[in-house]
Amino acid sequence: MIIGNGLIATSLKNIDSEDMLYFASGVSNSLETRSSEFEREFTLLKTALENNPSSKVIYFSTLSINDQSKQDSHYVMHKKAIENYIQENSENYLILRIGNIVGKGGNPNTLFNYLKAQISNNNKFALHTKARRLLIDIDDIALFLGMNCAQLNNKTINFAYPYYYDLSEIINAIQLKMDKKANYDEVDQGDFYKVTFEENITAFFSKTSAEDYIKILTEKYI
C-alpha cells in the first residue's frame, strides 16, 4: 500500500505490495511552520499504522536531521517526532533519511529544480562556495527498496549518493546539459554536514562515479 500522491509515492508504484505500507505523504516544504500541516501528517500516519498493524512500514524522512544548524526547525523536529513514533509503535519498519531528491516535477524549491529554473530564466543568484549537498535520483529509491527492503528490519538509514557535491559541480553539469551559462555571484558562505552511510548503500552506488552520477541526473531530468 502506498499512502501519498507526490513524487516519491509515484516512483514506488512498480514495487507496491500488500505487505508493505509505504508512507510517502507529508510535509514536503522544509521551511513550513504551520502546525496544522505537521498535525495532518501525524494524524494520517497514526491512522495508517492502526489500520495496517501487520504491514511493514517504510517512512521517508530527511538527512537534515543530521544537520546541527537545523535542530530547532519545525520541519526537523517534526521528522524526529514521526521517526520516534514509528520506532515505538511499529513492530517492523524501515526509515529512509533521504538526501536532495532529483526527479521530474516535484517541489520547485528543491536544490536541483531551483538551480535549473534560475539558469533557464537567466536569473542572477548567489553561489555559496562552502556549501555541499547529497543528491539522490528519485528512481534509485524504488530500485534500492525493491532490492533490499525485505532484509532491512527495524532500521533507520541514511540514503543518498555518498558524495558531497559542491554547488559549482552541480551548476556546471546543468549548464553543460542546457548549453546555457548561469548568472551567479560567488559568496564565501555555506556549510554542510557529514553523515554515515552503511555498507549496503555504498555498494548500491559503487558502479557509478560521482561525475557520472551528476551527468545521469542532468540527462534524465533536464
CSV table of C-alpha atoms in Angstrom, one decimal:
chain,number,residue,atom,x,y,z
A,1,MET,CA,0.0,0.0,0.0
A,2,ILE,CA,1.2,3.5,-0.9
A,3,ILE,CA,0.0,6.5,1.0
A,4,GLY,CA,0.6,9.7,-0.9
A,5,ASN,CA,0.5,11.1,-4.4
A,6,GLY,CA,3.6,13.1,-4.8
A,7,LEU,CA,7.0,12.4,-6.4
A,8,ILE,CA,8.1,9.7,-4.0
A,9,ALA,CA,4.7,8.0,-4.0
A,10,THR,CA,4.5,7.9,-7.7
A,11,SER,CA,8.0,6.4,-8.0
A,12,LEU,CA,7.0,3.4,-5.8
A,13,LYS,CA,4.1,2.1,-7.9
A,14,ASN,CA,6.2,-0.7,-9.5
A,15,ILE,CA,7.1,-2.1,-6.1
A,16,ASP,CA,3.8,-1.7,-4.4
A,17,SER,CA,2.6,-4.7,-2.4
A,18,GLU,CA,0.0,-5.6,0.3
A,19,ASP,CA,2.8,-6.5,2.8
A,20,MET,CA,4.4,-3.1,2.7
A,21,LEU,CA,3.0,0.3,3.9
A,22,TYR,CA,4.9,3.0,2.1
A,23,PHE,CA,4.1,6.2,3.9
A,24,ALA,CA,5.0,8.9,1.3
A,25,SER,CA,2.5,11.6,2.2
A,26,GLY,CA,3.6,14.5,4.3
A,27,VAL,CA,5.1,18.0,4.6
A,28,SER,CA,7.4,18.5,1.6
A,29,ASN,CA,8.5,22.1,2.4
A,30,SER,CA,11.3,22.1,4.8
A,31,LEU,CA,10.5,25.8,5.6
A,32,GLU,CA,7.0,25.0,6.7
A,33,THR,CA,6.0,26.5,10.0
A,34,ARG,CA,2.2,25.9,10.2
A,35,SER,CA,1.4,23.4,12.9
A,36,SER,CA,-1.7,22.3,11.0
A,37,GLU,CA,0.4,20.9,8.2
A,38,PHE,CA,2.5,18.8,10.6
A,39,GLU,CA,-0.5,17.6,12.6
A,40,ARG,CA,-2.2,16.5,9.4
A,41,GLU,CA,0.7,14.2,8.5
A,42,PHE,CA,1.0,12.8,12.1
A,43,THR,CA,-2.8,12.0,12.2
A,44,LEU,CA,-2.6,10.3,8.8
A,45,LEU,CA,0.4,8.2,9.9
A,46,LYS,CA,-1.2,7.1,13.2
A,47,THR,CA,-4.4,6.1,11.3
A,48,ALA,CA,-2.3,4.2,8.7
A,49,LEU,CA,-0.5,2.2,11.4
A,50,GLU,CA,-3.7,1.4,13.3
A,51,ASN,CA,-5.4,0.2,10.1
A,52,ASN,CA,-2.4,-1.9,8.9
A,53,PRO,CA,-0.9,-3.5,12.1
A,54,SER,CA,0.7,-6.4,10.2
A,55,SER,CA,2.4,-4.4,7.4
A,56,LYS,CA,6.0,-3.3,7.3
A,57,VAL,CA,6.2,0.5,7.4
A,58,ILE,CA,8.5,2.4,5.2
A,59,TYR,CA,8.8,6.0,6.1
A,60,PHE,CA,10.7,8.7,4.2
A,61,SER,CA,12.5,11.1,6.5
A,62,THR,CA,15.3,13.6,5.8
A,63,LEU,CA,19.0,13.7,6.1
A,64,SER,CA,18.5,17.2,7.5
A,65,ILE,CA,18.1,15.5,10.9
A,66,ASN,CA,21.9,15.2,10.9
A,67,ASP,CA,22.3,19.0,10.3
A,68,GLN,CA,23.1,20.6,13.7
A,69,SER,CA,22.1,24.0,12.4
A,70,LYS,CA,18.5,22.9,11.8
A,71,GLN,CA,17.8,21.1,15.0
A,72,ASP,CA,15.3,23.8,16.1
A,73,SER,CA,13.5,24.0,12.8
A,74,HIS,CA,9.8,22.9,12.8
A,75,TYR,CA,10.5,20.5,9.9
A,76,VAL,CA,13.3,18.6,11.6
A,77,MET,CA,11.6,18.5,15.0
A,78,HIS,CA,8.5,17.1,13.3
A,79,LYS,CA,10.5,14.5,11.3
A,80,LYS,CA,12.2,13.4,14.6
A,81,ALA,CA,8.9,13.0,16.3
A,82,ILE,CA,7.5,10.9,13.4
A,83,GLU,CA,10.6,8.7,13.5
A,84,ASN,CA,10.2,8.2,17.2
A,85,TYR,CA,6.5,7.4,16.9
A,86,ILE,CA,7.2,4.7,14.3
A,87,GLN,CA,10.0,3.2,16.3
A,88,GLU,CA,7.8,2.9,19.3
A,89,ASN,CA,4.6,1.8,17.6
A,90,SER,CA,5.6,-0.4,14.7
A,91,GLU,CA,6.8,-4.0,15.0
A,92,ASN,CA,8.5,-3.8,11.6
A,93,TYR,CA,9.7,-0.6,10.0
A,94,LEU,CA,12.3,0.9,7.8
A,95,ILE,CA,13.1,4.6,7.9
A,96,LEU,CA,15.0,6.1,5.0
A,97,ARG,CA,16.5,9.5,5.6
A,98,ILE,CA,16.6,11.0,2.1
A,99,GLY,CA,19.0,13.5,0.6
A,100,ASN,CA,18.2,16.1,-2.0
A,101,ILE,CA,15.8,14.4,-4.4
A,102,VAL,CA,16.2,14.9,-8.2
A,103,GLY,CA,13.3,13.9,-10.4
A,104,LYS,CA,10.7,15.1,-12.9
A,105,GLY,CA,8.5,17.7,-11.3
A,106,GLY,CA,8.2,17.6,-7.5
A,107,ASN,CA,8.9,20.5,-5.2
A,108,PRO,CA,10.1,23.6,-7.2
A,109,ASN,CA,12.1,24.6,-4.2
A,110,THR,CA,14.4,21.6,-4.2
A,111,LEU,CA,18.0,22.4,-5.0
A,112,PHE,CA,18.1,20.9,-8.4
A,113,ASN,CA,14.8,22.4,-9.5
A,114,TYR,CA,15.8,25.8,-8.1
A,115,LEU,CA,19.1,25.9,-10.0
A,116,LYS,CA,17.5,24.7,-13.2
A,117,ALA,CA,14.9,27.4,-13.0
A,118,GLN,CA,17.4,30.2,-12.3
A,119,ILE,CA,19.6,29.2,-15.2
A,120,SER,CA,16.7,28.7,-17.5
A,121,ASN,CA,15.2,32.2,-16.7
A,122,ASN,CA,18.6,34.0,-16.7
A,123,ASN,CA,18.1,34.9,-13.0
A,124,LYS,CA,21.1,36.0,-11.0
A,125,PHE,CA,21.7,34.1,-7.9
A,126,ALA,CA,24.3,33.5,-5.2
A,127,LEU,CA,26.6,30.5,-5.2
A,128,HIS,CA,27.7,29.6,-1.7
A,129,THR,CA,31.2,28.3,-2.2
A,130,LYS,CA,31.4,26.4,1.1
A,131,ALA,CA,28.1,24.5,0.6
A,132,ARG,CA,28.0,20.8,-0.2
A,133,ARG,CA,24.9,18.7,-1.0
A,134,LEU,CA,24.0,15.0,-1.1
A,135,LEU,CA,21.8,14.1,-4.1
A,136,ILE,CA,19.6,11.2,-4.9
A,137,ASP,CA,17.8,10.2,-8.1
A,138,ILE,CA,14.1,9.5,-7.4
A,139,ASP,CA,14.3,6.3,-9.4
A,140,ASP,CA,17.1,5.0,-7.1
A,141,ILE,CA,14.7,5.0,-4.1
A,142,ALA,CA,12.4,2.4,-5.5
A,143,LEU,CA,15.3,0.4,-7.0
A,144,PHE,CA,17.0,0.2,-3.7
A,145,LEU,CA,13.9,-0.7,-1.8
A,146,GLY,CA,13.0,-3.4,-4.4
A,147,MET,CA,16.3,-5.0,-3.9
A,148,ASN,CA,16.8,-4.5,-0.1
A,149,CYS,CA,13.7,-3.7,1.8
A,150,ALA,CA,12.8,-7.2,2.9
A,151,GLN,CA,16.2,-7.6,4.6
A,152,LEU,CA,16.2,-4.3,6.4
A,153,ASN,CA,14.1,-4.6,9.5
A,154,ASN,CA,13.6,-2.0,12.3
A,155,LYS,CA,16.4,0.2,10.9
A,156,THR,CA,16.9,3.9,10.2
A,157,ILE,CA,19.4,4.5,7.4
A,158,ASN,CA,20.8,7.4,5.5
A,159,PHE,CA,20.1,7.3,1.8
A,160,ALA,CA,21.7,9.4,-0.9
A,161,TYR,CA,24.6,9.1,-3.4
A,162,PRO,CA,27.5,9.0,-1.0
A,163,TYR,CA,29.4,12.0,-2.4
A,164,TYR,CA,29.2,15.7,-1.2
A,165,TYR,CA,28.7,17.7,-4.4
A,166,ASP,CA,29.7,21.4,-4.2
A,167,LEU,CA,27.3,23.7,-5.9
A,168,SER,CA,29.7,24.6,-8.7
A,169,GLU,CA,29.8,20.9,-9.7
A,170,ILE,CA,26.0,20.8,-9.9
A,171,ILE,CA,25.7,24.1,-11.7
A,172,ASN,CA,28.4,23.1,-14.2
A,173,ALA,CA,26.6,19.9,-15.0
A,174,ILE,CA,23.3,21.7,-15.5
A,175,GLN,CA,24.9,24.4,-17.7
A,176,LEU,CA,26.5,21.8,-19.9
A,177,LYS,CA,23.2,20.0,-20.5
A,178,MET,CA,21.2,23.2,-21.1
A,179,ASP,CA,24.0,24.8,-23.1
A,180,LYS,CA,23.3,27.9,-21.1
A,181,LYS,CA,25.5,30.0,-18.8
A,182,ALA,CA,24.5,30.5,-15.3
A,183,ASN,CA,24.5,34.0,-13.9
A,184,TYR,CA,25.7,34.0,-10.3
A,185,ASP,CA,28.0,35.7,-7.8
A,186,GLU,CA,30.2,33.6,-5.6
A,187,VAL,CA,29.7,34.1,-1.9
A,188,ASP,CA,32.1,32.8,0.7
A,189,GLN,CA,29.4,31.2,2.7
A,190,GLY,CA,27.6,27.9,3.1
A,191,ASP,CA,28.0,24.7,5.1
A,192,PHE,CA,27.4,21.0,5.1
A,193,TYR,CA,27.1,18.2,7.5
A,194,LYS,CA,28.6,14.7,7.2
A,195,VAL,CA,26.5,11.5,7.5
A,196,THR,CA,27.4,7.9,7.8
A,197,PHE,CA,26.4,5.5,5.0
A,198,GLU,CA,26.0,1.8,5.7
A,199,GLU,CA,27.9,-0.6,3.5
A,200,ASN,CA,24.8,-1.7,1.5
A,201,ILE,CA,24.3,1.9,0.5
A,202,THR,CA,27.9,2.4,-0.8
A,203,ALA,CA,27.7,-1.0,-2.5
A,204,PHE,CA,24.5,0.0,-4.2
A,205,PHE,CA,26.1,3.0,-5.9
A,206,SER,CA,29.6,1.5,-6.2
A,207,LYS,CA,29.5,1.1,-10.0
A,208,THR,CA,28.7,4.7,-10.7
A,209,SER,CA,31.3,7.5,-10.2
A,210,ALA,CA,30.3,10.9,-8.8
A,211,GLU,CA,31.0,12.5,-12.1
A,212,ASP,CA,28.8,10.0,-13.9
A,213,TYR,CA,26.0,10.3,-11.4
A,214,ILE,CA,25.5,14.0,-11.8
A,215,LYS,CA,25.7,13.5,-15.5
A,216,ILE,CA,22.9,10.9,-15.3
A,217,LEU,CA,20.8,13.3,-13.3
A,218,THR,CA,21.1,16.1,-15.8
A,219,GLU,CA,20.5,13.7,-18.8
A,220,LYS,CA,17.3,12.4,-17.2
A,221,TYR,CA,15.7,15.5,-15.7
A,222,ILE,CA,16.7,18.4,-17.9
